[in-house]
GROMACS .gro file of C-alpha atoms in nm:
model
  361
    1MET     CA    1   7.340  10.947   8.562
    2ARG     CA    2   7.615  11.025   8.297
    3ARG     CA    3   7.602  11.400   8.423
    4ALA     CA    4   7.620  11.276   8.781
    5LEU     CA    5   7.933  11.064   8.679
    6ASP     CA    6   8.078  11.353   8.534
    7LEU     CA    7   8.014  11.566   8.806
    8ALA     CA    8   8.135  11.330   9.082
    9ARG     CA    9   8.475  11.314   8.893
   10LYS     CA   10   8.555  11.659   8.969
   11GLY     CA   11   8.629  11.557   9.316
   12GLN     CA   12   8.883  11.314   9.217
   13GLY     CA   13   9.188  11.310   9.455
   14ARG     CA   14   9.004  11.490   9.725
   15THR     CA   15   8.730  11.287   9.859
   16ALA     CA   16   8.878  11.004  10.005
   17PRO     CA   17   8.821  10.816  10.263
   18ASN     CA   18   8.468  10.891  10.118
   19PRO     CA   19   8.336  10.803   9.780
   20MET     CA   20   8.321  11.009   9.455
   21VAL     CA   21   7.943  11.153   9.411
   22GLY     CA   22   7.774  11.352   9.179
   23ALA     CA   23   7.399  11.486   9.164
   24VAL     CA   24   7.146  11.644   8.945
   25ILE     CA   25   6.809  11.744   9.026
   26THR     CA   26   6.553  11.797   8.784
   27HIS     CA   27   6.173  11.931   8.777
   28GLN     CA   28   5.955  11.891   8.475
   29GLY     CA   29   6.229  11.796   8.244
   30GLN     CA   30   6.471  12.065   8.343
   31VAL     CA   31   6.810  12.069   8.554
   32VAL     CA   32   6.713  12.279   8.848
   33GLY     CA   33   7.034  12.188   9.083
   34GLU     CA   34   7.400  12.040   9.042
   35GLY     CA   35   7.659  11.901   9.286
   36TYR     CA   36   7.939  11.706   9.400
   37HIS     CA   37   8.098  11.589   9.686
   38ARG     CA   38   8.429  11.771   9.664
   39GLN     CA   39   8.610  11.696   9.955
   40ALA     CA   40   8.591  11.479  10.254
   41GLY     CA   41   8.420  11.678  10.555
   42LYS     CA   42   8.235  11.909  10.339
   43PRO     CA   43   7.865  11.889  10.204
   44HIS     CA   44   7.786  11.588  10.006
   45ALA     CA   45   7.645  11.597   9.651
   46GLU     CA   46   7.301  11.592   9.750
   47ILE     CA   47   7.305  11.865   9.970
   48GLU     CA   48   7.472  12.074   9.712
   49ALA     CA   49   7.231  12.024   9.468
   50LEU     CA   50   6.945  12.058   9.686
   51ARG     CA   51   7.061  12.441   9.812
   52GLN     CA   52   7.133  12.506   9.426
   53ALA     CA   53   6.756  12.423   9.357
   54GLY     CA   54   6.599  12.548   9.675
   55SER     CA   55   6.214  12.510   9.651
   56ARG     CA   56   6.259  12.395   9.288
   57ALA     CA   57   6.350  12.060   9.415
   58ARG     CA   58   5.972  12.015   9.531
   59GLY     CA   59   5.838  11.745   9.328
   60GLY     CA   60   6.133  11.681   9.148
   61ARG     CA   61   6.367  11.416   9.060
   62LEU     CA   62   6.712  11.350   9.205
   63VAL     CA   63   6.989  11.165   9.023
   64LEU     CA   64   7.321  11.025   9.203
   65ASN     CA   65   7.574  10.766   9.139
   66LEU     CA   66   7.568  10.631   9.513
   67GLU     CA   67   7.298  10.576   9.787
   68PRO     CA   68   7.267  10.883   9.998
   69CYS     CA   69   7.407  10.798  10.370
   70CYS     CA   70   7.168  10.768  10.606
   71HIS     CA   71   7.394  10.799  10.905
   72GLN     CA   72   7.601  11.055  11.094
   73GLY     CA   73   7.916  11.091  11.003
   74ARG     CA   74   8.143  11.417  10.928
   75THR     CA   75   7.811  11.552  10.798
   76PRO     CA   76   7.461  11.504  10.838
   77PRO     CA   77   7.221  11.217  10.700
   78CYS     CA   78   7.177  11.336  10.330
   79THR     CA   79   6.824  11.147  10.380
   80ASP     CA   80   6.678  11.367  10.602
   81ALA     CA   81   6.760  11.652  10.343
   82ILE     CA   82   6.638  11.494  10.085
   83ILE     CA   83   6.290  11.403  10.259
   84LYS     CA   84   6.244  11.771  10.355
   85SER     CA   85   6.322  11.895  10.010
   86GLY     CA   86   5.972  11.740   9.887
   87ILE     CA   87   6.182  11.541   9.626
   88ARG     CA   88   5.942  11.275   9.503
   89GLU     CA   89   6.186  11.020   9.294
   90VAL     CA   90   6.541  10.941   9.368
   91VAL     CA   91   6.768  10.730   9.089
   92VAL     CA   92   7.049  10.570   9.246
   93GLY     CA   93   7.324  10.433   9.017
   94LEU     CA   94   7.496  10.197   9.300
   95ARG     CA   95   7.361  10.095   9.638
   96ASP     CA   96   7.640  10.186   9.913
   97PRO     CA   97   7.800   9.866  10.048
   98ASN     CA   98   7.899  10.075  10.354
   99PRO     CA   99   7.787   9.887  10.627
  100LYS     CA  100   7.620  10.203  10.827
  101VAL     CA  101   7.426  10.242  10.490
  102ARG     CA  102   7.405   9.922  10.270
  103GLY     CA  103   7.026   9.976  10.152
  104LYS     CA  104   6.909  10.170  10.476
  105GLY     CA  105   6.924  10.505  10.270
  106ILE     CA  106   6.709  10.359  10.017
  107ARG     CA  107   6.491  10.205  10.272
  108ALA     CA  108   6.450  10.562  10.478
  109LEU     CA  109   6.312  10.733  10.147
  110LYS     CA  110   6.069  10.455  10.053
  111ARG     CA  111   5.924  10.485  10.389
  112HIS     CA  112   5.865  10.858  10.318
  113GLY     CA  113   5.682  10.802  10.019
  114ILE     CA  114   5.985  10.860   9.798
  115LYS     CA  115   6.012  10.640   9.436
  116VAL     CA  116   6.383  10.472   9.453
  117LEU     CA  117   6.486  10.339   9.108
  118THR     CA  118   6.844  10.145   9.148
  119GLY     CA  119   7.118  10.014   8.932
  120VAL     CA  120   7.100  10.291   8.634
  121MET     CA  121   7.463  10.255   8.485
  122LYS     CA  122   7.578  10.059   8.795
  123ALA     CA  123   7.896   9.923   8.622
  124GLU     CA  124   7.993  10.268   8.550
  125CYS     CA  125   7.962  10.390   8.881
  126GLU     CA  126   8.118  10.072   8.986
  127VAL     CA  127   8.453  10.133   8.805
  128LEU     CA  128   8.438  10.520   8.943
  129ASN     CA  129   8.438  10.404   9.276
  130GLU     CA  130   8.656  10.105   9.251
  131VAL     CA  131   8.896  10.250   9.538
  132PHE     CA  132   8.604  10.323   9.770
  133LEU     CA  133   8.402   9.980   9.718
  134LYS     CA  134   8.748   9.793   9.795
  135TYR     CA  135   8.854  10.006  10.079
  136ILE     CA  136   8.519   9.990  10.218
  137THR     CA  137   8.444   9.608  10.186
  138THR     CA  138   8.796   9.498  10.261
  139ALA     CA  139   8.948   9.740  10.494
  140ARG     CA  140   9.208   9.759  10.295
  141PRO     CA  141   9.350   9.983  10.042
  142PHE     CA  142   9.276   9.963   9.653
  143VAL     CA  143   9.622   9.901   9.480
  144ILE     CA  144   9.772  10.029   9.143
  145LEU     CA  145  10.098   9.855   9.017
  146LYS     CA  146  10.250  10.134   8.772
  147SER     CA  147  10.563  10.120   8.560
  148ALA     CA  148  10.696  10.228   8.258
  149ILE     CA  149  10.808   9.974   8.034
  150SER     CA  150  10.981   9.904   7.720
  151LEU     CA  151  10.848   9.698   7.416
  152ASP     CA  152  11.090   9.394   7.581
  153GLY     CA  153  10.980   9.436   7.949
  154LYS     CA  154  11.254   9.627   8.075
  155ILE     CA  155  11.247   9.948   8.294
  156ALA     CA  156  11.599  10.064   8.271
  157THR     CA  157  11.931   9.962   8.083
  158ASP     CA  158  12.190   9.752   8.258
  159ALA     CA  159  12.347  10.083   8.371
  160GLY     CA  160  12.024  10.194   8.522
  161ASN     CA  161  11.949  10.449   8.312
  162SER     CA  162  11.577  10.492   8.273
  163ARG     CA  163  11.501  10.856   8.244
  164TRP     CA  164  11.303  10.872   8.012
  165ILE     CA  165  11.144  10.537   7.893
  166THR     CA  166  10.817  10.733   7.785
  167GLY     CA  167  10.699  11.050   7.625
  168PRO     CA  168  10.592  11.351   7.841
  169GLU     CA  169  10.207  11.261   7.757
  170ALA     CA  170  10.268  10.926   7.965
  171ARG     CA  171  10.481  11.118   8.215
  172GLN     CA  172  10.193  11.384   8.278
  173LYS     CA  173   9.974  11.108   8.288
  174VAL     CA  174  10.111  10.930   8.602
  175HIS     CA  175  10.115  11.261   8.783
  176GLN     CA  176   9.737  11.302   8.736
  177LEU     CA  177   9.740  10.961   8.878
  178ARG     CA  178   9.972  11.055   9.220
  179HIS     CA  179   9.712  11.318   9.230
  180GLN     CA  180   9.405  11.081   9.229
  181VAL     CA  181   9.597  10.791   9.498
  182GLY     CA  182   9.635  10.824   9.867
  183ALA     CA  183   9.987  10.711   9.871
  184ILE     CA  184  10.279  10.631   9.663
  185LEU     CA  185  10.488  10.327   9.744
  186VAL     CA  186  10.855  10.266   9.629
  187GLY     CA  187  11.167  10.053   9.769
  188ALA     CA  188  11.519  10.130   9.869
  189GLY     CA  189  11.670  10.084   9.489
  190THR     CA  190  11.441  10.352   9.321
  191VAL     CA  191  11.518  10.622   9.581
  192LEU     CA  192  11.891  10.533   9.546
  193LYS     CA  193  11.898  10.518   9.198
  194ASP     CA  194  11.697  10.797   9.076
  195ASP     CA  195  11.656  11.037   9.423
  196PRO     CA  196  11.290  11.095   9.324
  197GLN     CA  197  11.097  11.366   9.554
  198LEU     CA  198  10.759  11.142   9.455
  199THR     CA  199  10.531  11.453   9.447
  200THR     CA  200  10.262  11.557   9.204
  201ARG     CA  201  10.339  11.811   8.924
  202LEU     CA  202  10.048  11.877   8.687
  203LYS     CA  203  10.062  12.120   8.425
  204ASN     CA  204   9.852  12.410   8.605
  205GLY     CA  205  10.088  12.375   8.894
  206THR     CA  206   9.773  12.231   9.104
  207GLY     CA  207   9.711  11.865   9.229
  208ASN     CA  208   9.743  11.663   9.564
  209HIS     CA  209  10.088  11.544   9.688
  210PRO     CA  210  10.018  11.178   9.804
  211VAL     CA  211  10.188  11.052  10.131
  212ARG     CA  212  10.543  10.878  10.043
  213VAL     CA  213  10.583  10.508  10.142
  214ILE     CA  214  10.952  10.413  10.139
  215LEU     CA  215  11.061  10.047  10.187
  216ASP     CA  216  11.417   9.973  10.316
  217ASN     CA  217  11.467   9.720  10.565
  218GLU     CA  218  11.844   9.729  10.536
  219GLY     CA  219  11.881  10.102  10.631
  220LEU     CA  220  12.046  10.198  10.249
  221ILE     CA  221  11.877  10.519  10.184
  222PRO     CA  222  12.089  10.837  10.299
  223TYR     CA  223  11.952  11.115  10.532
  224THR     CA  224  12.009  11.360  10.242
  225ALA     CA  225  11.777  11.190  10.007
  226ARG     CA  226  11.528  11.442   9.857
  227VAL     CA  227  11.231  11.245   9.966
  228PHE     CA  228  11.294  11.342  10.306
  229LYS     CA  229  11.352  11.701  10.232
  230ASN     CA  230  11.012  11.827  10.268
  231ALA     CA  231  10.865  11.563  10.498
  232SER     CA  232  10.700  11.837  10.736
  233ARG     CA  233  10.491  11.947  10.479
  234GLN     CA  234  10.427  11.642  10.284
  235PRO     CA  235  10.413  11.314  10.462
  236VAL     CA  236  10.677  11.041  10.422
  237ILE     CA  237  10.598  10.673  10.582
  238TYR     CA  238  10.956  10.494  10.625
  239VAL     CA  239  10.864  10.140  10.654
  240THR     CA  240  11.159   9.934  10.781
  241SER     CA  241  11.285   9.612  10.979
  242ARG     CA  242  11.337   9.525  11.357
  243GLN     CA  243  11.732   9.530  11.270
  244ALA     CA  244  11.702   9.906  11.211
  245PRO     CA  245  11.909  10.081  11.474
  246ALA     CA  246  11.716  10.300  11.714
  247SER     CA  247  11.946  10.597  11.602
  248ARG     CA  248  11.826  10.600  11.255
  249ILE     CA  249  11.475  10.594  11.338
  250GLN     CA  250  11.539  10.847  11.611
  251ARG     CA  251  11.732  11.062  11.338
  252LEU     CA  252  11.479  11.034  11.091
  253GLN     CA  253  11.153  11.130  11.324
  254ARG     CA  254  11.347  11.437  11.408
  255MET     CA  255  11.305  11.504  11.065
  256ALA     CA  256  10.943  11.475  11.045
  257VAL     CA  257  10.954  11.154  10.887
  258GLU     CA  258  10.680  10.909  10.996
  259VAL     CA  259  10.879  10.541  11.077
  260TRP     CA  260  10.691  10.203  11.115
  261VAL     CA  261  10.912   9.868  11.208
  262LEU     CA  262  10.697   9.564  11.043
  263PRO     CA  263  10.792   9.212  11.032
  264GLU     CA  264  10.962   9.102  10.698
  265LYS     CA  265  10.865   8.804  10.464
  266ASP     CA  266  11.088   8.649  10.238
  267GLY     CA  267  11.342   8.909  10.315
  268GLY     CA  268  11.158   9.192  10.207
  269VAL     CA  269  10.841   9.370  10.364
  270HIS     CA  270  10.525   9.188  10.439
  271PHE     CA  271  10.275   9.366  10.233
  272PRO     CA  272   9.942   9.229  10.396
  273LYS     CA  273  10.057   9.378  10.698
  274LEU     CA  274  10.147   9.671  10.530
  275MET     CA  275   9.830   9.727  10.347
  276GLN     CA  276   9.657   9.688  10.707
  277LYS     CA  277   9.827   9.956  10.847
  278LEU     CA  278   9.778  10.191  10.550
  279ALA     CA  279   9.408  10.128  10.568
  280GLU     CA  280   9.400  10.201  10.957
  281ARG     CA  281   9.541  10.575  10.851
  282GLU     CA  282   9.277  10.601  10.619
  283LEU     CA  283   9.458  10.577  10.301
  284THR     CA  284   9.233  10.429  10.056
  285SER     CA  285   9.451  10.366   9.739
  286VAL     CA  286   9.816  10.335   9.650
  287MET     CA  287  10.036  10.342   9.353
  288ILE     CA  288  10.298  10.115   9.386
  289GLU     CA  289  10.602  10.263   9.173
  290GLY     CA  290  10.894  10.051   9.256
  291GLY     CA  291  11.142   9.835   9.049
  292GLY     CA  292  11.141   9.461   8.934
  293ARG     CA  293  11.190   9.309   9.314
  294VAL     CA  294  10.889   9.522   9.488
  295ASN     CA  295  10.646   9.446   9.176
  296ALA     CA  296  10.730   9.077   9.241
  297SER     CA  297  10.684   9.068   9.594
  298ALA     CA  298  10.390   9.302   9.559
  299LEU     CA  299  10.216   9.037   9.308
  300LYS     CA  300  10.348   8.754   9.533
  301SER     CA  301  10.174   8.902   9.803
  302LYS     CA  302   9.817   8.930   9.619
  303VAL     CA  303   9.781   9.290   9.727
  304VAL     CA  304   9.767   9.397   9.395
  305ASP     CA  305   9.439   9.533   9.227
  306LYS     CA  306   9.503   9.656   8.921
  307ILE     CA  307   9.816   9.730   8.682
  308VAL     CA  308   9.880  10.040   8.476
  309TRP     CA  309  10.205  10.005   8.284
  310PHE     CA  310  10.318  10.305   8.009
  311MET     CA  311  10.468  10.126   7.729
  312ALA     CA  312  10.713  10.263   7.476
  313PRO     CA  313  10.776  10.144   7.122
  314ILE     CA  314  11.159  10.107   7.199
  315LEU     CA  315  11.361   9.763   7.246
  316ILE     CA  316  11.639   9.762   7.571
  317GLY     CA  317  11.801   9.396   7.539
  318GLY     CA  318  12.041   9.261   7.762
  319THR     CA  319  12.014   8.973   8.017
  320ARG     CA  320  12.148   9.212   8.310
  321SER     CA  321  11.847   9.496   8.216
  322PRO     CA  322  11.603   9.477   8.476
  323ASN     CA  323  11.268   9.342   8.407
  324VAL     CA  324  10.930   9.505   8.505
  325VAL     CA  325  10.879   9.155   8.745
  326GLN     CA  326  11.178   9.022   8.892
  327GLY     CA  327  11.209   8.763   9.188
  328ALA     CA  328  11.218   8.375   9.143
  329GLY     CA  329  10.914   8.388   8.907
  330ILE     CA  330  10.695   8.092   8.879
  331ARG     CA  331  10.739   7.761   8.731
  332HIS     CA  332  10.406   7.666   8.557
  333LEU     CA  333  10.207   7.850   8.319
  334GLN     CA  334   9.890   7.805   8.522
  335ASP     CA  335  10.053   7.979   8.817
  336ALA     CA  336  10.109   8.319   8.614
  337PHE     CA  337   9.929   8.606   8.707
  338LYS     CA  338   9.603   8.659   8.486
  339ILE     CA  339   9.508   9.003   8.415
  340LYS     CA  340   9.117   9.042   8.298
  341LYS     CA  341   8.930   9.380   8.177
  342LEU     CA  342   9.246   9.461   7.999
  343ARG     CA  343   9.254   9.799   7.803
  344VAL     CA  344   9.508   9.939   7.592
  345GLU     CA  345   9.509  10.276   7.456
  346PRO     CA  346   9.765  10.500   7.278
  347ILE     CA  347   9.913  10.823   7.478
  348GLY     CA  348  10.133  11.034   7.260
  349THR     CA  349  10.409  10.802   7.126
  350ASP     CA  350  10.337  10.541   7.386
  351TRP     CA  351  10.044  10.296   7.465
  352VAL     CA  352   9.888  10.248   7.829
  353ILE     CA  353   9.774   9.925   7.925
  354GLU     CA  354   9.513   9.919   8.205
  355GLY     CA  355   9.409   9.551   8.350
  356TYR     CA  356   9.268   9.445   8.664
  357LEU     CA  357   9.457   9.125   8.880
  358LYS     CA  358   9.230   8.779   8.831
  359SER     CA  359   9.229   8.546   9.131
  360ASP     CA  360   8.978   8.319   9.044
  361PRO     CA  361   9.133   8.028   8.846
   0.00000   0.00000   0.00000
């Protein structure tokens, strides 16, 4: 199962809206076939492993981290191929919560006399596909709140300088995260201050470029912003309010920018409605890289699933230096946003802090 999980990770950033799946086939204690789901629309992990194993799959064991599909989607049902192959046993890490599957794949295998064992390394399998599990069960994207901060929680100096709070190792990790998510979301303030491209720049020159989602209710971003320049090749979704002039919308559309006009909430974007629309576009994960106001709004809207903060061992200080979370804040400590499963690890000269938003009291 550990090998299946390692194989599954090779598809990171390319399988959405499908899950990451790896498969290993053994026969008489020897590995005879391996595979992983490389990209949505391409063969599933089980099919790749069966093709590699060929006739050696008969009488063997198939190990995979997620229940095999039993319905016609972008590709044919994997259960049919498993049954035809003569596999005698299937080991599954996690049952697929997709309503089209949800135990049906396992039951189909059992009906044909195949032994099925489930729940092996279940927790690890859940973490690997946390994005898919959230998306398929709620029809909403998995949302990561990412930021680079000083030890005292500042994201820039009072003069707006933020390049670079963290070191090169942390910045490279951010690009790895961009490669893995479906969309990056920022506010107008970030675009005005940094004029970013919001692309993926990995050391080896590869990597997926996520969809760029720009929030600009007041129409502040100039047409010359770098994020708009390659919109025809790397999609940009410009989210604005109903007050946006038709002329501005039309000009952006001529620049190949996709414009969404959404209702406001508390003077900002209506985050739940935005997440609904992003999910409808099959964007299963979103990484928020905004400033303190956008961070506060996202947290208040309860759309955030996970925080990933890169903390540098520096102190910035200053009452006017922006904090990582701004807004009105809370009045009582019991209302604080609670983080669970907190993990802290060194990265270069900095630290990466990861945790999940705790929604229960």
